Coordinates of C-alpha atoms in Angstrom, one line a residue:
Chain J
M22 CA 93.3 116.1 109.0
S23 CA 91.4 116.5 112.2
A24 CA 89.7 113.2 111.6
V25 CA 93.1 111.5 111.7
V26 CA 93.8 112.9 115.1
E27 CA 90.3 112.0 116.2
Q28 CA 91.0 108.5 115.0
Q29 CA 94.3 108.4 116.9
I30 CA 92.4 109.4 120.1
E31 CA 89.7 107.0 119.2
D32 CA 92.2 104.3 118.7
A33 CA 93.5 105.0 122.1
A34 CA 90.0 104.9 123.6
P35 CA 88.0 101.9 124.5
R36 CA 85.6 100.5 122.0
R37 CA 83.6 97.5 123.1
R38 CA 81.4 96.8 126.0
G39 CA 83.0 95.0 128.9
G40 CA 86.6 94.4 129.8
R41 CA 89.0 93.1 127.2
R42 CA 91.3 91.3 129.5
S43 CA 91.5 88.4 127.2
T44 CA 92.9 90.6 124.4
L45 CA 95.5 91.9 126.8
V46 CA 96.4 88.3 127.9
L47 CA 96.6 87.2 124.2
G48 CA 98.7 90.2 123.3
L49 CA 101.0 89.7 126.2
S50 CA 101.5 86.0 125.4
L51 CA 102.3 86.7 121.7
T52 CA 104.7 89.5 122.6
G53 CA 106.1 87.4 125.5
L54 CA 106.9 84.6 123.1
I55 CA 109.1 86.9 121.0
V56 CA 110.7 88.5 124.1
L57 CA 111.5 85.1 125.4
L58 CA 113.2 84.2 122.1
A59 CA 115.2 87.3 122.3
I60 CA 116.3 86.8 125.9
V61 CA 117.2 83.2 125.4
S62 CA 119.2 84.2 122.4
L63 CA 121.4 86.3 124.6
I64 CA 122.3 83.2 126.7
W65 CA 122.0 80.3 124.3
L66 CA 121.7 79.8 120.6
P67 CA 121.2 76.4 118.9
Y68 CA 124.2 77.1 116.6
P69 CA 126.8 79.9 116.5
P70 CA 125.3 82.7 114.3
S71 CA 127.7 82.2 111.4
D72 CA 128.0 78.4 111.7
I73 CA 127.6 77.0 108.2
S74 CA 128.0 73.4 109.1
G75 CA 124.4 72.5 108.0
G76 CA 123.7 71.5 104.4
R77 CA 122.2 74.2 102.1
L78 CA 118.5 74.7 102.2
E79 CA 117.8 71.7 104.4
A80 CA 114.2 70.9 105.3
P81 CA 113.2 71.2 109.0
S82 CA 114.6 68.4 111.1
A83 CA 115.4 67.6 114.7
A84 CA 118.9 69.0 114.2
H85 CA 117.6 72.2 112.5
L86 CA 114.1 73.0 113.7
L87 CA 113.3 75.3 110.8
G88 CA 115.9 74.0 108.4
T89 CA 118.8 75.9 107.0
D90 CA 119.3 78.9 104.6
K91 CA 121.2 78.9 101.3
L92 CA 124.5 79.2 103.1
G93 CA 123.8 76.3 105.5
R94 CA 123.1 78.5 108.5
D95 CA 120.5 77.3 111.0
L96 CA 117.3 79.3 110.4
F97 CA 116.0 79.1 114.0
T98 CA 119.3 80.6 115.2
Q99 CA 118.8 83.5 112.7
L100 CA 115.2 83.9 113.8
M101 CA 116.2 84.2 117.5
I102 CA 118.8 86.9 116.6
G103 CA 116.1 88.6 114.6
A104 CA 113.9 88.8 117.6
R105 CA 116.6 90.7 119.4
I106 CA 117.0 93.2 116.6
A107 CA 113.2 93.7 116.2
L108 CA 112.8 94.4 119.9
L109 CA 115.8 96.6 120.0
V110 CA 114.6 98.8 117.1
G111 CA 111.1 98.9 118.5
I112 CA 112.1 99.9 121.9
G113 CA 114.8 102.3 120.7
S114 CA 112.8 104.2 118.2
V115 CA 109.7 104.4 120.4
A116 CA 111.8 105.7 123.3
L117 CA 113.3 108.3 121.0
A118 CA 109.9 109.2 119.5
A119 CA 108.4 109.5 123.0
V120 CA 111.1 111.7 124.5
L121 CA 111.3 114.0 121.5
G122 CA 107.6 114.0 120.7
V123 CA 106.4 114.7 124.2
L124 CA 108.9 117.5 124.5
I125 CA 107.9 119.2 121.3
G126 CA 104.2 118.6 122.0
L127 CA 104.4 120.1 125.4
I128 CA 106.3 123.1 124.1
A129 CA 103.7 123.6 121.4
A130 CA 100.9 123.3 124.0
F131 CA 102.4 125.8 126.4
A132 CA 103.9 128.2 123.9
R133 CA 102.5 131.5 122.5
P134 CA 100.1 131.1 119.6
W135 CA 102.5 131.9 116.9
V136 CA 105.1 129.4 118.1
D137 CA 102.3 126.9 118.4
D138 CA 101.1 127.6 115.0
S139 CA 104.4 127.3 113.3
L140 CA 105.3 124.2 115.2
S141 CA 102.0 122.6 114.4
A142 CA 102.3 123.5 110.7
T143 CA 105.8 122.0 110.5
L144 CA 104.5 118.8 112.3
D145 CA 101.7 118.6 109.7
V146 CA 104.3 118.6 106.9
V147 CA 106.4 116.0 108.6
I148 CA 103.4 113.8 109.4
A149 CA 102.3 114.0 105.8
F150 CA 105.4 112.0 105.0
P151 CA 105.1 108.3 105.4
V152 CA 107.5 107.0 108.0
L153 CA 109.3 104.8 105.5
L154 CA 110.2 107.7 103.2
L155 CA 111.6 109.7 106.1
A156 CA 113.5 106.7 107.3
M157 CA 115.0 106.2 103.8
L158 CA 116.1 109.8 103.7
V159 CA 117.9 109.4 107.1
V160 CA 119.5 106.2 106.0
A161 CA 120.6 107.9 102.8
V162 CA 122.4 110.4 105.0
Q163 CA 123.6 108.2 107.7
G164 CA 124.4 105.0 105.8
A165 CA 122.7 101.7 106.6
S166 CA 123.1 100.5 110.2
L167 CA 121.0 99.4 113.1
W168 CA 121.4 102.8 114.7
S169 CA 120.4 104.8 111.7
A170 CA 117.3 102.6 111.4
I171 CA 116.4 103.4 115.0
L172 CA 117.2 107.1 114.6
A173 CA 115.3 107.2 111.3
I174 CA 112.1 105.5 112.5
G175 CA 112.2 107.3 115.9
L176 CA 112.6 110.8 114.3
A177 CA 109.8 110.1 111.8
M178 CA 107.4 108.9 114.6
S179 CA 108.2 111.7 117.0
A180 CA 106.1 114.1 114.9
V181 CA 103.0 112.0 115.4
V182 CA 103.7 111.7 119.1
A183 CA 104.3 115.5 119.3
R184 CA 100.9 116.3 117.7
L185 CA 99.0 113.9 119.9
T186 CA 100.8 115.2 123.0
R187 CA 99.9 118.8 122.0
I188 CA 96.3 118.0 121.5
L189 CA 96.0 116.0 124.7
A190 CA 97.9 118.5 126.8
R191 CA 95.7 121.3 125.5
R192 CA 92.6 119.4 126.6
V193 CA 94.1 119.0 130.1
L194 CA 95.1 122.6 130.3
Q195 CA 91.5 123.7 129.9
E196 CA 90.4 121.7 132.9
Q197 CA 89.4 123.5 136.1
F198 CA 91.9 121.7 138.3
I199 CA 94.7 123.4 136.2
T200 CA 93.2 126.8 137.0
A201 CA 93.0 125.7 140.6
A202 CA 96.6 124.6 140.7
R203 CA 97.7 127.8 139.1
T204 CA 95.8 130.0 141.5
S205 CA 97.2 128.0 144.4
G206 CA 100.7 128.9 143.2
T207 CA 101.9 125.8 141.4
R208 CA 104.7 126.7 138.9
W209 CA 104.5 125.5 135.3
H210 CA 106.9 122.6 135.8
G211 CA 104.8 121.4 138.6
I212 CA 101.7 121.6 136.4
V213 CA 103.5 119.6 133.7
L214 CA 104.9 117.0 136.1
F215 CA 101.9 116.5 138.4
H216 CA 98.9 117.4 136.3
V217 CA 99.5 117.2 132.5
L218 CA 101.8 114.2 132.2
P219 CA 99.8 111.9 134.5
N220 CA 96.6 112.8 132.6
I221 CA 97.9 112.3 129.1
A222 CA 100.1 109.2 129.9
P223 CA 97.4 106.5 129.4
T224 CA 96.3 107.7 126.0
L225 CA 99.9 108.4 125.0
G226 CA 101.0 105.0 126.2
V227 CA 98.5 103.2 124.1
N228 CA 99.5 105.2 121.1
L229 CA 103.2 104.4 121.7
A230 CA 102.3 100.7 121.9
L231 CA 100.7 101.0 118.4
Q232 CA 103.8 102.9 117.2
F233 CA 106.0 100.1 118.5
G234 CA 104.3 97.7 116.0
A235 CA 104.7 100.2 113.2
A236 CA 108.3 100.7 114.1
V237 CA 109.0 96.9 113.9
L238 CA 107.3 96.8 110.5
A239 CA 109.2 99.8 109.2
E240 CA 112.5 98.3 110.3
A241 CA 111.6 95.0 108.5
S242 CA 110.9 97.0 105.3
L243 CA 114.1 98.9 105.6
S244 CA 116.1 95.7 106.0
Y245 CA 114.2 94.0 103.2
L246 CA 115.3 96.9 100.9
G247 CA 118.9 96.4 102.1
L248 CA 118.8 99.7 104.1
G249 CA 118.7 98.2 107.5
A250 CA 121.3 96.6 109.7
P251 CA 123.9 95.0 107.5
P252 CA 124.9 91.3 107.9
P253 CA 125.6 89.5 110.2
N254 CA 122.6 91.1 111.9
A255 CA 119.9 88.7 111.0
S256 CA 116.9 91.1 110.8
W257 CA 113.7 89.4 109.9
G258 CA 113.3 91.7 106.9
R259 CA 116.6 90.6 105.6
L260 CA 115.9 87.0 106.2
L261 CA 112.8 87.3 104.1
Q262 CA 114.7 89.1 101.4
E263 CA 117.3 86.3 101.3
A264 CA 114.7 83.5 101.3
Q265 CA 112.6 85.1 98.6
G266 CA 114.6 83.6 95.7
T267 CA 114.4 80.1 97.2
V268 CA 110.8 80.1 98.3
L269 CA 109.9 77.2 96.0
T270 CA 112.6 74.8 97.3
A271 CA 112.6 76.0 100.9
P272 CA 109.3 77.7 101.8
V273 CA 109.9 77.6 105.5
G274 CA 112.7 80.2 105.2
A275 CA 110.2 82.6 103.6
I276 CA 107.4 81.9 106.0
A277 CA 108.9 81.6 109.4
P278 CA 110.4 85.2 109.7
G279 CA 107.1 86.6 108.4
V280 CA 105.2 84.6 111.0
A281 CA 107.6 85.9 113.7
L282 CA 107.0 89.5 112.5
V283 CA 103.2 89.1 112.5
T284 CA 103.3 87.5 116.0
L285 CA 105.2 90.4 117.5
V286 CA 103.2 93.2 115.8
L287 CA 99.9 91.6 116.4
G288 CA 100.9 90.9 120.0
V289 CA 101.8 94.5 120.6
N290 CA 98.6 95.8 118.9
F291 CA 96.6 93.5 121.1
V292 CA 98.4 94.7 124.2
A293 CA 97.5 98.3 123.2
D294 CA 93.9 97.3 122.6
G295 CA 93.7 95.6 126.0
L296 CA 95.5 98.4 127.8
R297 CA 92.8 100.9 126.6
D298 CA 90.2 99.4 128.9
F299 CA 92.6 98.4 131.6
I300 CA 93.9 101.9 132.1
D301 CA 90.7 103.7 132.0
P302 CA 87.8 101.6 133.3
T303 CA 85.5 104.6 133.5
R304 CA 85.2 104.6 129.7
R305 CA 84.5 101.0 129.3
R306 CA 80.8 101.6 129.0
Q307 CA 81.2 103.7 125.8
R308 CA 79.9 102.1 122.7
Chain Y
M15 CA 84.8 128.0 101.1
L16 CA 87.0 130.4 99.1
P17 CA 88.9 131.8 102.1
Y18 CA 89.6 128.3 103.2
L19 CA 90.7 127.3 99.7
L20 CA 93.2 130.2 99.7
R21 CA 94.5 129.4 103.1
R22 CA 94.9 125.8 102.3
L23 CA 96.6 126.7 99.1
A24 CA 99.1 128.9 101.0
F25 CA 99.7 126.0 103.4
L26 CA 100.4 123.8 100.4
V27 CA 103.0 126.1 99.0
V28 CA 104.6 126.7 102.4
S29 CA 104.7 123.0 103.1
L30 CA 106.4 122.4 99.8
V31 CA 109.1 125.0 100.5
V32 CA 109.7 123.6 104.0
A33 CA 109.9 120.1 102.7
M34 CA 112.3 121.1 100.0
I35 CA 114.6 122.8 102.5
V36 CA 114.4 119.7 104.8
I37 CA 115.3 117.4 101.9
F38 CA 118.1 119.7 100.8
V39 CA 119.6 120.2 104.2
L40 CA 119.3 116.5 105.2
L41 CA 121.1 115.3 102.1
R42 CA 123.8 117.9 102.6
L43 CA 124.5 116.6 106.1
L44 CA 125.9 113.5 104.4
P45 CA 129.6 113.3 105.2
G46 CA 131.7 113.9 102.2
D47 CA 131.2 116.0 99.0
P48 CA 128.3 115.0 96.7
A49 CA 130.8 115.0 93.9
N50 CA 132.5 112.0 95.5
A51 CA 129.9 109.8 93.8
L52 CA 131.6 110.7 90.5
L53 CA 135.2 110.1 91.5
S54 CA 137.4 107.1 91.9
V55 CA 139.6 106.7 95.0
D56 CA 142.7 108.0 93.3
A57 CA 141.1 111.1 91.7
T58 CA 143.5 113.9 90.9
P59 CA 142.8 117.4 92.3
E60 CA 141.8 118.5 88.7
Q61 CA 139.2 115.7 88.5
I62 CA 137.8 116.6 91.9
A63 CA 137.5 120.2 90.9
A64 CA 135.8 119.3 87.6
A65 CA 133.4 117.0 89.4
Q66 CA 132.5 119.6 92.0
A67 CA 131.9 122.1 89.2
Q68 CA 129.7 119.6 87.4
V69 CA 127.4 119.0 90.4
G70 CA 127.8 122.6 91.7
S71 CA 129.2 121.6 95.1
D72 CA 132.0 124.2 94.8
Q73 CA 129.3 126.9 95.4
P74 CA 128.2 128.1 98.8
L75 CA 125.3 126.0 100.3
A76 CA 122.7 128.8 100.1
Q77 CA 123.5 129.5 96.5
Q78 CA 123.3 125.7 95.7
F79 CA 119.8 125.7 97.3
F80 CA 118.5 128.7 95.3
T81 CA 120.0 127.3 92.1
W82 CA 118.2 124.0 92.8
A83 CA 115.0 125.7 93.8
G84 CA 115.1 127.9 90.7
Q85 CA 115.5 124.8 88.5
M86 CA 112.5 123.2 90.3
L87 CA 110.3 126.2 89.4
R88 CA 111.1 125.5 85.8
F89 CA 110.3 121.8 86.3
D90 CA 114.0 121.0 85.8
L91 CA 115.2 118.4 88.3
G92 CA 118.8 118.6 87.1
D93 CA 121.0 115.8 85.7
S94 CA 121.8 112.5 87.3
Y95 CA 125.3 112.5 88.8
I96 CA 126.1 109.1 87.5
S97 CA 124.4 108.7 84.1
T98 CA 124.3 112.5 83.5
L99 CA 120.9 112.1 82.0
P100 CA 118.2 114.6 82.9
V101 CA 116.3 113.4 86.0
A102 CA 112.8 114.7 85.1
P103 CA 112.2 112.5 82.0
E104 CA 113.6 109.5 83.9
I105 CA 111.1 110.1 86.7
A106 CA 108.3 110.6 84.2
S107 CA 109.0 107.3 82.5
R108 CA 109.1 105.5 85.9
L109 CA 105.8 107.2 87.0
L110 CA 104.3 105.3 84.1
I111 CA 104.7 102.2 86.3
T112 CA 104.4 103.6 89.8
L113 CA 101.4 105.7 89.2
P114 CA 99.1 103.0 87.6
L115 CA 100.4 100.6 90.3
T116 CA 99.5 103.1 93.1
L117 CA 96.1 104.1 91.7
L118 CA 94.9 100.7 90.8
A119 CA 95.9 99.3 94.2
F120 CA 94.2 102.2 95.8
A121 CA 91.0 101.8 93.9
L122 CA 90.9 98.0 94.6
A123 CA 91.7 98.6 98.3
L124 CA 88.9 101.2 98.5
V125 CA 86.4 98.7 97.1
I126 CA 87.5 95.9 99.4
S127 CA 87.6 98.1 102.5
V128 CA 84.2 99.6 102.0
I129 CA 82.6 96.1 101.5
V130 CA 84.6 94.6 104.4
G131 CA 84.2 97.6 106.7
I132 CA 80.5 98.0 106.3
T133 CA 79.8 94.3 106.5
A134 CA 82.0 93.9 109.6
A135 CA 80.0 96.7 111.3
V136 CA 76.5 95.8 110.2
K137 CA 77.0 92.1 110.8
S138 CA 79.1 92.4 113.9
D139 CA 76.9 89.9 115.6
R140 CA 77.4 87.2 113.0
W141 CA 80.5 85.0 112.7
Y142 CA 81.6 86.5 109.4
G143 CA 81.4 90.0 110.8
S144 CA 83.9 89.0 113.4
V145 CA 86.1 87.2 110.9
L146 CA 86.2 90.3 108.7
S147 CA 87.2 92.4 111.8
G148 CA 89.9 89.9 112.5
F149 CA 91.1 90.1 108.9
S150 CA 91.6 93.9 109.3
Q151 CA 93.4 93.4 112.6
L152 CA 95.7 90.9 111.0
G153 CA 96.2 93.1 107.9
I154 CA 97.8 96.0 109.8
A155 CA 100.3 93.6 111.4
V156 CA 101.5 92.0 108.1
P157 CA 104.5 93.5 106.3
V158 CA 103.5 94.3 102.7
F159 CA 106.5 92.7 101.1
W160 CA 105.8 89.4 102.9
V161 CA 102.4 89.3 101.3
G162 CA 104.1 89.9 98.0
I163 CA 106.5 87.0 98.5
I164 CA 103.7 84.6 99.5
L165 CA 101.6 85.7 96.5
V166 CA 104.5 85.2 94.1
W167 CA 105.1 81.8 95.7
I168 CA 101.5 80.7 95.2
F169 CA 100.4 82.3 91.9
A170 CA 103.7 82.8 90.0
L171 CA 106.0 79.9 91.0
G172 CA 103.4 77.4 92.3
L173 CA 100.5 77.8 89.8
G174 CA 102.4 79.6 87.2
I175 CA 99.5 81.7 86.0
L176 CA 101.0 85.1 86.5
P177 CA 104.5 86.6 86.0
S178 CA 106.6 86.6 89.2
G179 CA 108.1 90.0 88.5
G180 CA 109.6 92.4 86.0
F181 CA 107.9 94.7 83.5
P182 CA 107.7 94.5 79.7
R183 CA 110.7 96.2 78.2
D184 CA 108.6 98.2 75.8
D185 CA 106.5 99.5 78.7
W186 CA 102.8 99.9 77.7
E187 CA 103.2 98.9 74.0
D188 CA 101.3 95.8 74.9
P189 CA 98.8 96.9 77.5
T190 CA 97.7 93.3 78.4
E191 CA 101.3 92.2 79.1
A192 CA 101.9 95.4 81.2
L193 CA 98.7 94.9 83.2
R194 CA 99.5 91.2 83.8
A195 CA 102.8 92.3 85.3
L196 CA 100.9 94.6 87.6
I197 CA 98.2 92.2 88.8
L198 CA 100.1 90.6 91.7
P199 CA 101.8 93.9 92.9
V200 CA 98.4 95.6 92.8
I201 CA 96.7 92.8 94.8
T202 CA 99.6 92.8 97.3
I203 CA 99.3 96.5 98.1
A204 CA 95.5 96.4 98.0
L205 CA 95.2 93.5 100.5
V206 CA 97.4 95.2 103.1
M207 CA 96.0 98.6 102.6
S208 CA 92.4 97.6 102.6
A209 CA 92.9 96.0 106.0
S210 CA 93.8 99.3 107.7
L211 CA 91.2 101.2 105.7
A212 CA 88.5 98.7 106.6
R213 CA 89.1 99.6 110.3
Y214 CA 88.2 103.2 109.6
V215 CA 85.2 102.3 107.5
R216 CA 84.0 100.0 110.2
A217 CA 84.4 102.6 112.9
A218 CA 82.6 105.2 110.8
T219 CA 79.8 102.8 110.0
L220 CA 79.4 101.9 113.7
D221 CA 79.2 105.6 114.4
V222 CA 76.5 106.0 111.8
L223 CA 74.6 102.9 113.1
G224 CA 74.5 104.4 116.6
S225 CA 73.3 107.8 115.5
D226 CA 70.0 109.4 116.2
Y227 CA 69.3 110.4 112.6
L228 CA 69.6 106.8 111.4
R229 CA 67.2 105.7 114.1
T230 CA 64.8 108.4 113.0
A231 CA 65.1 107.4 109.4
R232 CA 64.4 103.8 110.3
A233 CA 61.4 104.8 112.5
G234 CA 60.2 106.7 109.4
G235 CA 60.0 103.4 107.6
S236 CA 63.3 103.1 105.7
G237 CA 65.0 99.8 105.5
L238 CA 68.5 99.6 106.9
G239 CA 70.1 99.5 103.5
E240 CA 68.1 102.5 102.3
A241 CA 68.7 104.5 105.5
L242 CA 72.5 103.8 105.3
L243 CA 72.6 104.8 101.6
R244 CA 70.6 108.0 102.0
H245 CA 71.9 109.3 105.3
G246 CA 74.8 107.1 106.3
V247 CA 77.2 107.3 103.4
R248 CA 77.7 111.1 103.4
N249 CA 78.1 111.2 107.2
G250 CA 80.4 108.2 107.4
A251 CA 82.5 109.4 104.5
V252 CA 83.9 112.5 106.2
P253 CA 86.4 110.8 108.5
V254 CA 87.2 108.2 105.9
V255 CA 88.1 110.7 103.2
A256 CA 90.5 112.3 105.6
I257 CA 92.2 109.0 106.1
L258 CA 92.2 108.3 102.3
G259 CA 94.6 111.2 101.8
I260 CA 97.1 109.7 104.2
E261 CA 96.5 106.2 102.9
L262 CA 97.0 107.1 99.2
S263 CA 100.4 108.6 100.2
T264 CA 101.2 105.5 102.1
T265 CA 100.3 103.5 99.0
L266 CA 102.8 105.3 96.9
L267 CA 105.5 104.5 99.5
G268 CA 104.2 100.9 99.8
A269 CA 104.8 100.8 96.1
V270 CA 108.5 101.5 96.7
V271 CA 108.8 98.3 98.7
V272 CA 106.5 96.2 96.5
E273 CA 108.3 97.3 93.4
S274 CA 111.4 95.8 95.0
V275 CA 109.6 92.5 95.6
F276 CA 108.4 92.3 91.9
S277 CA 111.5 94.0 90.5
L278 CA 109.5 96.7 88.8
P279 CA 111.6 99.5 87.4
G280 CA 109.4 102.3 89.0
L281 CA 110.1 105.3 91.2
G282 CA 111.1 103.1 94.2
S283 CA 113.9 101.3 92.4
M284 CA 115.1 104.7 91.2
L285 CA 115.2 105.9 94.8
L286 CA 117.0 102.8 96.0
T287 CA 119.6 102.9 93.3
G288 CA 120.1 106.6 94.0
I289 CA 120.7 105.9 97.6
E290 CA 123.2 103.1 96.8
Q291 CA 125.1 105.2 94.3
H292 CA 124.9 108.5 96.3
D293 CA 123.3 110.0 93.3
F294 CA 121.9 113.2 94.9
A295 CA 120.2 114.5 91.8
N296 CA 118.1 111.3 91.5
I297 CA 117.4 111.1 95.2
Q298 CA 116.3 114.7 95.4
G299 CA 114.2 114.4 92.3
V300 CA 112.3 111.3 93.5
L301 CA 111.8 112.8 96.9
V302 CA 110.5 116.1 95.6
V303 CA 108.1 114.4 93.2
S304 CA 106.8 112.1 95.9
T305 CA 106.5 115.0 98.4
L306 CA 104.5 117.0 95.8
F307 CA 102.3 114.0 95.4
V308 CA 101.8 113.5 99.1
L309 CA 101.0 117.2 99.7
L310 CA 98.7 117.5 96.7
V311 CA 96.8 114.4 97.9
G312 CA 96.4 115.9 101.3
F313 CA 95.2 119.1 99.7
V314 CA 92.6 117.3 97.7
A315 CA 91.5 115.2 100.7
D316 CA 91.0 118.3 102.8
I317 CA 89.0 120.1 100.1
G318 CA 87.0 116.9 99.5
Q319 CA 86.2 116.6 103.2
R320 CA 84.7 120.1 103.1
L321 CA 82.7 119.4 100.0
I322 CA 81.1 116.4 101.7
D323 CA 80.5 118.1 105.1
P324 CA 79.2 121.7 105.0
R325 CA 79.7 121.9 108.8
L326 CA 83.5 121.9 108.3
R327 CA 83.5 124.8 105.9
G328 CA 83.3 127.4 108.6
S329 CA 86.4 126.2 110.4
V330 CA 89.5 127.5 108.7
A331 CA 92.3 125.6 110.2
G332 CA 90.5 122.3 110.3
N333 CA 92.6 120.7 113.0
R334 CA 92.1 122.9 116.0

């Protein structure tokens, strides 16, 4: 499995010659579009979320930008609420994965070999499980809700973050400036705070951005399967599930939420791509 | 190689035990008694006791675990709480759909990703090289079930050339009908999976292209194609095989979602129904079988990696 880790590190390292500021800008614009939708949805919505005044499965018009669903609800309104949910799940689960993963990873990196070995072996088992299966297990236990989706995805991802943290921290700990810091009397928490964390943060940050996209996709899958946030939370996954049966008569309903999903995930991935070079210009020359 | 094989085998067994404990403990955290799934709201104390005795939840937790683990060792996955049918044969019959689906999709994805990945790397200066790279970027951002919905829309509802879902009731009695039912699901999974695989193939090919041994081979008079075939494939395959293990497991799980899109009665729908009905026996059964699959695939991938790359054989742990 070493190659997987290598690829993770590779993913978090720059690839092409020259800066990739344009990738970063493109990524930020795509992501920003969805963030904007979500923020506006907090202040203003075209229609109340459960307003069913529109006709059923109306085609897009001036009154309903994306048409209506089979209950007569405005699709654009649902889409805006979906943006809110996608971002909430992404941020929530990545934050959870980051806190838990970095903690476990640092413990493994600092601990005695046998603690490290057993932690690493357990992580390997957890990582062998695809995120979605773990998430389904947690949902089976917790019942379907927005919070169990966040909890489920966050927990599943924390193992990946933990392993990456451990490997990166180990690398840093071998550096001479750590030995220097130790001999000059820096305590271990000083070493973690002032030397290890700042050095692993860039690579970790890029990886977390990639995890964000994966989290959004995982939430969409859960909702599609009916294991995500229950109605009236209009998750994009659930919108797609509802529109699937009427794709022939009202294709927009089955296309728009998917486009929104791809926009956000692609945007975040581009941001991660662009950040690689932005954070660490010394490595721009590689390959 | 043998010491590594034994250590890796030991790791496989330990992983399986750990995973079983995790599955068992997590499911027991569920508020309420597993037996509740069998009972109506106004159940009498006698009915409750009978239900608890049926599912064994009147025993202490540790004993429940060992009873369950003991059954596992005899390939007995218990009886469904709801239908009271044995779980193992049910899983076996559903694997008849999920396994071909997974393996066919995996094979197709492998072919697509190798072609796309190598072309994208070798022809990175041409427009179609960049288009192929873009395809794989896009592919990892697309939810697999959405691809399924779009394909159904175009090929089943629009053009009407393939079934939109379902599986023949007599399973594989009529192989062509069964295969026809699997075409769209297989393409759905393969498209999405090949996108992420192609990125690894492309990265591996770029590595090979930049290597000294390839330059030497080219200087010795080999054409690019010949040099890649003779020296590049084996070198490039090492990181890709490691990914394949993970990807094959992901495919199985992708199958869970895609089965739902195409209403295929496979392992995924069994898991979903199990979750809805709180049928612990079914949930545990499906999870244990998929865990076993995931771990076995990882095992085979690790061994395969060492068969390809003799340099790895010395390192025992592999990941440190």
